[in-house]
Amino acid sequence: MGNVKGHSAPPQSEEYVPAIERAFVRCPSLSGLRLLSAEARLGFATVRFEGPVDDFRGPYGAMVRLPKEQHDDLWNRYVDDRHATIDDWAHAGIAMRAVRAHTLSQDQDRGYTLDGVWWIINDCLDIQ
């Protein structure tokens, strides 16, 4: 993300994918979650992941609304440090949300969808 004398350029969708990939690198040791795919377009990140080795309820998915600009309300919801990077946001706003949602899903029945993915986070439903 560009940063010129305290002003940052709005994040581009393609910048989120490698940040999401880096954020999920830590997940297997924390929670057992393993990233299958990540893409970002039209203001959303679509992430598919598997649970721990003994979890056969997946694959899981997350549709996460992306901030339009660094430090807008959506950005600040997950990272409040004014020097936070896109990696920080992807870690808190996507990977750690996936870890929490996966943990909460353990007492729920699996959701069924035509694509076979259990969408445990869906910001498309969150009208703001």
Coordinates of C-alpha atoms in Angstrom, one line a residue:
M1 CA 0.0 0.0 0.0
G2 CA 1.5 3.3 -1.0
N3 CA 2.3 5.7 1.9
V4 CA 3.5 9.3 1.2
K5 CA 4.2 11.6 4.2
G6 CA 1.4 10.1 6.3
H7 CA -1.1 9.7 3.5
S8 CA -1.8 6.3 2.3
A9 CA -3.2 5.3 -1.1
P10 CA -6.4 3.2 -0.9
P11 CA -5.6 -0.5 -0.8
Q12 CA -6.0 -2.3 -4.1
S13 CA -7.9 -5.6 -4.1
E14 CA -4.9 -7.5 -5.3
E15 CA -2.9 -6.4 -2.3
Y16 CA -5.2 -8.3 0.0
V17 CA -4.6 -11.8 -1.4
P18 CA -0.9 -12.1 -0.4
A19 CA -1.7 -10.5 2.9
I20 CA -4.4 -13.1 3.5
E21 CA -2.0 -15.8 2.5
R22 CA 0.6 -14.5 5.0
A23 CA -2.0 -14.2 7.7
F24 CA -3.1 -17.8 7.4
V25 CA 0.5 -19.1 7.5
R26 CA 0.3 -18.7 11.3
C27 CA -3.1 -20.4 11.6
P28 CA -2.1 -24.1 11.5
S29 CA 0.0 -23.7 14.6
L30 CA -2.7 -21.6 16.4
S31 CA -5.9 -23.4 15.4
G32 CA -5.2 -26.0 12.7
L33 CA -6.9 -24.0 10.0
R34 CA -5.3 -24.3 6.5
L35 CA -5.9 -21.9 3.7
L36 CA -7.2 -23.4 0.4
S37 CA -7.8 -20.3 -1.6
A38 CA -8.1 -16.5 -1.4
E39 CA -9.3 -13.9 -3.8
A40 CA -10.3 -10.3 -3.6
R41 CA -12.6 -8.4 -5.9
L42 CA -15.6 -6.1 -5.9
G43 CA -14.9 -5.0 -2.3
F44 CA -14.9 -8.5 -0.8
A45 CA -12.3 -11.2 0.0
T46 CA -13.5 -14.7 -0.6
V47 CA -11.5 -17.2 1.5
R48 CA -11.8 -21.0 1.6
F49 CA -10.1 -23.0 4.3
E50 CA -10.0 -26.4 6.0
G51 CA -10.2 -27.1 9.6
P52 CA -7.8 -29.2 11.7
V53 CA -6.8 -32.6 10.3
D54 CA -9.6 -34.4 12.3
D55 CA -12.3 -31.9 11.3
F56 CA -14.4 -33.4 8.5
R57 CA -17.1 -30.7 8.4
G58 CA -15.3 -28.4 6.0
P59 CA -14.4 -26.9 3.7
Y60 CA -15.2 -23.6 5.3
G61 CA -15.6 -20.2 3.7
A62 CA -15.5 -16.5 4.6
M63 CA -16.9 -13.6 2.6
V64 CA -15.3 -10.6 4.2
R65 CA -16.0 -7.0 3.3
L66 CA -12.7 -5.1 2.6
P67 CA -12.0 -1.6 3.7
K68 CA -12.2 1.1 1.0
E69 CA -9.4 3.0 2.5
Q70 CA -6.8 2.5 5.1
H71 CA -8.1 3.7 8.5
D72 CA -11.8 4.0 7.5
D73 CA -14.4 2.6 10.0
L74 CA -14.1 -0.9 8.7
W75 CA -10.3 -0.8 8.9
N76 CA -10.4 0.5 12.4
R77 CA -12.9 -2.1 13.5
Y78 CA -10.1 -4.7 13.4
V79 CA -6.9 -2.7 13.8
D80 CA -6.7 0.6 15.7
D81 CA -3.0 1.3 15.4
R82 CA -2.6 4.2 12.9
H83 CA 0.6 2.5 11.7
A84 CA -1.1 -0.9 11.0
T85 CA -0.4 -2.5 7.7
I86 CA -2.6 -4.5 5.3
D87 CA -1.0 -7.6 6.8
D88 CA -2.1 -6.5 10.3
W89 CA -5.7 -6.0 8.9
A90 CA -5.7 -9.3 7.1
H91 CA -4.6 -11.1 10.2
A92 CA -7.2 -9.5 12.5
G93 CA -10.0 -8.9 10.1
I94 CA -9.9 -12.2 8.2
A95 CA -7.7 -14.9 9.7
M96 CA -8.5 -14.3 13.4
R97 CA -12.2 -13.9 12.6
A98 CA -12.0 -17.3 10.8
V99 CA -10.4 -18.9 13.8
R100 CA -13.2 -17.5 16.1
A101 CA -16.0 -18.4 13.7
H102 CA -14.6 -21.9 13.3
T103 CA -14.4 -22.3 17.1
L104 CA -18.0 -21.2 17.5
S105 CA -19.1 -23.5 14.7
Q106 CA -18.1 -26.6 16.6
D107 CA -21.5 -26.6 18.4
Q108 CA -23.5 -25.9 15.3
D109 CA -24.9 -28.1 12.5
R110 CA -23.0 -27.8 9.3
G111 CA -24.6 -25.3 6.9
Y112 CA -25.3 -26.7 3.4
T113 CA -24.7 -24.8 0.2
L114 CA -24.7 -25.8 -3.5
D115 CA -20.9 -25.3 -3.7
G116 CA -20.2 -27.6 -0.7
V117 CA -18.6 -24.8 1.3
W118 CA -19.8 -24.0 4.8
W119 CA -19.8 -20.2 4.8
I120 CA -19.2 -19.4 8.5
I121 CA -18.5 -15.7 7.8
N122 CA -20.6 -13.8 5.3
D123 CA -20.3 -10.0 5.4
C124 CA -22.6 -9.9 2.4
L125 CA -25.4 -10.3 4.8
D126 CA -24.2 -7.4 7.0
I127 CA -25.8 -4.3 5.4
Q128 CA -23.9 -1.2 6.6

